[in-house]
Coordinates of C-alpha atoms in Angstrom, one line a residue:
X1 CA 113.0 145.9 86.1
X2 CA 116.2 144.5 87.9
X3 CA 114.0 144.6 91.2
X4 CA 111.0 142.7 89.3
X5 CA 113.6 140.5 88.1
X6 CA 115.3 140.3 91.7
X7 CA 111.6 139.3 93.5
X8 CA 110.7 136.9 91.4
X9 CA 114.0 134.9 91.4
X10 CA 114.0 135.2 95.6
X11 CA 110.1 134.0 95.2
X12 CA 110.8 130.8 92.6
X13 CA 113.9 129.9 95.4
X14 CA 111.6 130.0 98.1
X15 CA 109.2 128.2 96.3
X16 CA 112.3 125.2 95.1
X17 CA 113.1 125.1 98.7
X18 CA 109.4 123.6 99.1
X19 CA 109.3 121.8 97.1
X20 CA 112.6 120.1 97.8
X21 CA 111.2 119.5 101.3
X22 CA 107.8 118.5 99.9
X23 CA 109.9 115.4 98.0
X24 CA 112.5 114.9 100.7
X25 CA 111.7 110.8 101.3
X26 CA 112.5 107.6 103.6
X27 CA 116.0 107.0 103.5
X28 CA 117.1 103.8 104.8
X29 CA 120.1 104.3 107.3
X30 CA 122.1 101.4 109.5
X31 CA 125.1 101.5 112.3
X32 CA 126.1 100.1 114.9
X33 CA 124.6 101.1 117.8
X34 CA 125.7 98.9 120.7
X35 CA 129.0 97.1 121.5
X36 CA 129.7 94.8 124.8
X37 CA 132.8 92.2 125.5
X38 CA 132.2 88.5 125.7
X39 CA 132.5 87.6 129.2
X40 CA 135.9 85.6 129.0
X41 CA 136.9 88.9 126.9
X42 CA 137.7 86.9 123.5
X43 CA 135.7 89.1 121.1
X44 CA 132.5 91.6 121.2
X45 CA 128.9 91.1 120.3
X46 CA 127.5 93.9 118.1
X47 CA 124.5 95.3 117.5
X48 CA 123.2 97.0 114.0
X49 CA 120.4 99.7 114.5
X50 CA 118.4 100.0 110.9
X51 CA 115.9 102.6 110.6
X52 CA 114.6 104.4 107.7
X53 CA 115.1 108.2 108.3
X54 CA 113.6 111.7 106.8
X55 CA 115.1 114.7 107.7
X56 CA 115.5 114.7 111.7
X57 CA 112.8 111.8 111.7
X58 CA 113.5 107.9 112.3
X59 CA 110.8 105.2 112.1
X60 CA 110.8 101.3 111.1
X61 CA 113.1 100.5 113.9
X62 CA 115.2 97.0 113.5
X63 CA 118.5 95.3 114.4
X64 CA 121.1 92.7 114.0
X65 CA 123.1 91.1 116.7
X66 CA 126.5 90.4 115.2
X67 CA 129.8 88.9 117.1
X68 CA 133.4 90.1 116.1
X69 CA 137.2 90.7 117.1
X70 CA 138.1 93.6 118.4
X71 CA 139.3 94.8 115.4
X72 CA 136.4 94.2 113.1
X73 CA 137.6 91.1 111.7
X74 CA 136.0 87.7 111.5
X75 CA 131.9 89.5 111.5
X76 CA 129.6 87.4 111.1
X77 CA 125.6 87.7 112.1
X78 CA 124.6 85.8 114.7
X79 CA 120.4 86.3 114.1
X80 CA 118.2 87.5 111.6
X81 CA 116.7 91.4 111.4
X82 CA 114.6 91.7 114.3
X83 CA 111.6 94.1 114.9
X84 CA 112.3 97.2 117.1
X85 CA 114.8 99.4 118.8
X86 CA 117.6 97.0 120.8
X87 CA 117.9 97.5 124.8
X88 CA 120.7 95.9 127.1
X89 CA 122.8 92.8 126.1
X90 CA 125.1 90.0 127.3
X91 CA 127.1 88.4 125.6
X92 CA 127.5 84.9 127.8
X93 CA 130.2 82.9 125.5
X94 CA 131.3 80.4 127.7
X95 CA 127.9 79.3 128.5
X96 CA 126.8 79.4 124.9
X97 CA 123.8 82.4 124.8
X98 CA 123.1 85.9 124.3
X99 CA 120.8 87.9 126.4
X100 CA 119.0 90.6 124.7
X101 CA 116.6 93.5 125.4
X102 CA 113.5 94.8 122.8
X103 CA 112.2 97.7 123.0
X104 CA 108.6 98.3 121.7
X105 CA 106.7 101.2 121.3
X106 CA 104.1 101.0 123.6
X107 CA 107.3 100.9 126.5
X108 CA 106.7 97.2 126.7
X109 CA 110.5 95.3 126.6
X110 CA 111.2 91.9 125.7
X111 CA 114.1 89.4 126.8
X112 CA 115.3 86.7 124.6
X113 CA 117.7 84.1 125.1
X114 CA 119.3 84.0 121.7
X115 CA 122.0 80.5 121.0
X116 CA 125.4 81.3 119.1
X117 CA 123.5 80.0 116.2
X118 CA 120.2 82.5 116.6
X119 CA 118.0 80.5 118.2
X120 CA 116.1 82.3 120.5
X121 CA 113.1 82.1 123.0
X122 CA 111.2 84.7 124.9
X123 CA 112.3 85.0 129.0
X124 CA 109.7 87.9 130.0
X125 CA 108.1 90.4 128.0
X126 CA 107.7 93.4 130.6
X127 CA 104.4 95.5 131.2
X128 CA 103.9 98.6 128.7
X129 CA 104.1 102.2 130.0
X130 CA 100.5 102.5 131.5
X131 CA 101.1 98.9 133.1
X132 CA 103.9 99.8 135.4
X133 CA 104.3 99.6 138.8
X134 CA 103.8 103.2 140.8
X135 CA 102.5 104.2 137.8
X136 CA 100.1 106.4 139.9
X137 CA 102.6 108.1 141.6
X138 CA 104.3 111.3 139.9
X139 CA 107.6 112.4 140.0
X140 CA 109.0 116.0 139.3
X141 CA 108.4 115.4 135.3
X142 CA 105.3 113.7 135.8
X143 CA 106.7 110.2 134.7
X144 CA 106.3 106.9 136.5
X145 CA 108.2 106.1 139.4
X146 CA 109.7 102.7 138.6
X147 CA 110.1 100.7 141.7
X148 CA 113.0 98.5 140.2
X149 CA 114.2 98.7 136.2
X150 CA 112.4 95.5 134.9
X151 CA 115.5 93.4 133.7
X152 CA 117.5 90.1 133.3
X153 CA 120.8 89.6 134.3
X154 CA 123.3 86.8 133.6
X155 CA 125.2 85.6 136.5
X156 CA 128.9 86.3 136.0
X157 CA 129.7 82.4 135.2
X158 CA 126.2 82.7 132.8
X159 CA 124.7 79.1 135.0
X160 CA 122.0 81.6 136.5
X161 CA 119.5 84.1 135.2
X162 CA 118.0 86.7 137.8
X163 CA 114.7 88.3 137.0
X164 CA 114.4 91.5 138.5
X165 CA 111.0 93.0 138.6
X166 CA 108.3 95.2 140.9
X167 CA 104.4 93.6 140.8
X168 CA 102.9 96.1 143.4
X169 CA 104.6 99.4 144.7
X170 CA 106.2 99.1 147.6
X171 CA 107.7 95.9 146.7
X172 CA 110.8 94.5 144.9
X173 CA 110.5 90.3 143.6
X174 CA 113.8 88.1 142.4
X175 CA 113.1 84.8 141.2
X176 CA 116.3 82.8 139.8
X177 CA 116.1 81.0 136.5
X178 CA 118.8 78.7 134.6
X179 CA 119.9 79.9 132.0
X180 CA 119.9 76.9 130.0
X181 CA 116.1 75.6 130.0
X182 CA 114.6 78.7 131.8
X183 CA 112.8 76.6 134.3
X184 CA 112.4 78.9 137.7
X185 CA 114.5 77.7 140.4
X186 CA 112.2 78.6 143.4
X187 CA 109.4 81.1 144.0
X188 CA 110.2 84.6 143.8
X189 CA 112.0 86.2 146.7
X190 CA 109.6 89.6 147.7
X191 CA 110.9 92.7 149.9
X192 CA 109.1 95.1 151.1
X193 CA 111.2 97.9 149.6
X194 CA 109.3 101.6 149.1
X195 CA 111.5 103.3 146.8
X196 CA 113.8 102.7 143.6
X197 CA 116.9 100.0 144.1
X198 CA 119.4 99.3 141.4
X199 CA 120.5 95.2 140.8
X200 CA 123.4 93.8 140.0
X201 CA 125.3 90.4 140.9
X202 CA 128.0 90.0 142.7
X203 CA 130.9 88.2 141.9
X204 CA 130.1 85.1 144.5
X205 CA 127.1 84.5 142.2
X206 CA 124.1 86.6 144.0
X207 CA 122.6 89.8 143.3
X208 CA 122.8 93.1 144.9
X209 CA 119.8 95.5 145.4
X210 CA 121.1 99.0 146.2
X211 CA 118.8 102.2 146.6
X212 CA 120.0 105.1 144.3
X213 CA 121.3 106.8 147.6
X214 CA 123.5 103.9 147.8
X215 CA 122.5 103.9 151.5
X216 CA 120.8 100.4 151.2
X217 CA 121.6 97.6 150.1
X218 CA 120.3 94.1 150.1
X219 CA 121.6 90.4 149.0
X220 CA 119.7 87.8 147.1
X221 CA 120.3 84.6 147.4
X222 CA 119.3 81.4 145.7
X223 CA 117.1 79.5 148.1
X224 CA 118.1 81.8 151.2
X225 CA 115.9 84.9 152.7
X226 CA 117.0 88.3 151.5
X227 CA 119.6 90.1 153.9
X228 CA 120.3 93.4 154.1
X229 CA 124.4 94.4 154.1
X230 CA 126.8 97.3 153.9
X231 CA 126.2 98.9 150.5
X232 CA 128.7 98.2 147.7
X233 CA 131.3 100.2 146.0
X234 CA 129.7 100.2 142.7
X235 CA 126.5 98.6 140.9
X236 CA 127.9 98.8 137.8
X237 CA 129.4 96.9 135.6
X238 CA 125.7 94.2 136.6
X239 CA 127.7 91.0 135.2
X240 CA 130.5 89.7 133.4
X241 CA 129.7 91.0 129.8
X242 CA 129.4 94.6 129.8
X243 CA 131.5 97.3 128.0
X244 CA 134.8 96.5 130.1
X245 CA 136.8 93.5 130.8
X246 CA 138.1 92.3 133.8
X247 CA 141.9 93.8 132.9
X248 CA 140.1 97.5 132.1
X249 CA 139.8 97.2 128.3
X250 CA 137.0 99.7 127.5
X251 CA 135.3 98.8 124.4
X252 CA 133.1 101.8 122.9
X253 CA 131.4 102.7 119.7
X254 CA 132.3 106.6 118.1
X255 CA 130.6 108.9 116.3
X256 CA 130.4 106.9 113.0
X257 CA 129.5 103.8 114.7
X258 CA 132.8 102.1 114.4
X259 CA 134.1 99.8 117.4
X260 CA 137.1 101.3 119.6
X261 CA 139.0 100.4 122.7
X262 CA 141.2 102.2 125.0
X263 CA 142.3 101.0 128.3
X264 CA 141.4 102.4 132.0
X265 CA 141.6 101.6 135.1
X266 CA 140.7 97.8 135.8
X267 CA 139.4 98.8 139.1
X268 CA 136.1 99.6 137.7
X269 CA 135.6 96.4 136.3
X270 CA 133.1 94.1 137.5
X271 CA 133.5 93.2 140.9
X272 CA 134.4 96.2 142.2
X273 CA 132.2 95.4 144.9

């Protein structure tokens, strides 16, 4: 009798344990999921991930750009909820804008220039994943071999916007944009350039292409043809708003999503070039 007893309590568990699971429902979850310093290093932008969740799955992607101090004072929301999963940003202060990167499920990524009062207006919107560049060339994992990462940078005094971007494989284009109407300075600047570079500007106000050998490297200029020069000490930090300011105040999100800062070396600051 006790085993009877014993089998058919181990059964009704198993059976609670379903159906448990069988209700388990959307729950909808938010944090921050991105900080990065203004460029004069005043206060950070933020940006709060929502999603609704279900066990170890997350769907209905959305965000929130928020500015802030350092120490979570004075928050306020700089745009509405927008659709999808949040890319890079820049946080361009002095010169009045935001730039930020969507992310949208068919790979396709957006760039908006978003005002300090949420106003915002569509730069590029990249090719999706079966629309990219060497698509037809396989790597190791079978993934496309991106000729440059598709992207917009500020310049470091926010005047300038360089868009980044590969038509053809084989090739690398640069066209220059201000910032504040978007109108395209000149045509785009192509090289002939057959394998993966990295940008980022330089502190003189034009951008570096570097292989990811860092054997190569290349300057942009506005207006000028592309040169090729000694390749840099770093690529990264790509601008003057990035995680660390010029003085080596590291600004970082942990675990719970909750904005930190410690201090390291300043020499890995932008324009360590």
């Amino acid at each position: 009798m006790r085993k009877l007893i014993s089998i058919l309590f181990l059964v009704g568990l198993i059976g609670g344990c379903a159906t448990n699971q069988e209700k388990q429902t959307w729950v909808p979850k938010q944090k921050n999921n991105q900080v990065v310093w203004a460029d004069d290093a005043t206060d950070v932008a933020v940006i709060e991930l929502q999603y609704d969740e279900k066990g170890s799955e997350r769907n209905n992607f959305k965000h929130q750009l928020y500015v802030q101090n350092m120490d979570g004072s004075e928050r306020r929301a700089v745009t509405e909820v927008r659709e999808h999963q949040n890319g890079n940003l820049y946080y361009m202060k002095q010169a009045g804008y935001f730039i930020m990167e969507s992310l949208m499920p068919t790979g396709a990524r957006r760039f908006d220039r978003i005002d300090e009062k949420g106003h915002e207006i569509l730069v590029i919107e990249t090719p999706d994943s079966e629309h990219q560049p060497c698509a037809d060339i396989p790597r190791v994992d079978n993934k496309p071999l991106p000729q440059v990462y598709h992207t917009v940078i500020p310049s470091p005094d926010g005047a300038l916007l360089a868009h980044v971007f590969s038509l053809d494989c084989g090739e690398v284009s640069v066209e220059f944009l201000y910032s504040n109407n978007l109108n395209i300075i000149t045509d785009p600047i192509v090289i002939p350039i057959d394998e993966p570079v990295n940008a980022t500007w330089h502190v003189d106000n034009y951008i570096i292409l570097t292989n990811n050998q860092n054997t190569r490297a290349w300057a942009i200029r506005v207006g000028q043809p592309p040169e090729e020069i000694a390749p840099p000490n770093c690529v990264a930090p790509v601008t003057t708003s990035s995680h660390i300011t010029y003085d080596g105040r590291m600004v970082y999100l942990d675990e719970t999503g909750e904005v930190k800062m410690r201090q390291v070396d300043a020499s890995v600051a932008f324009g360590c070039q």
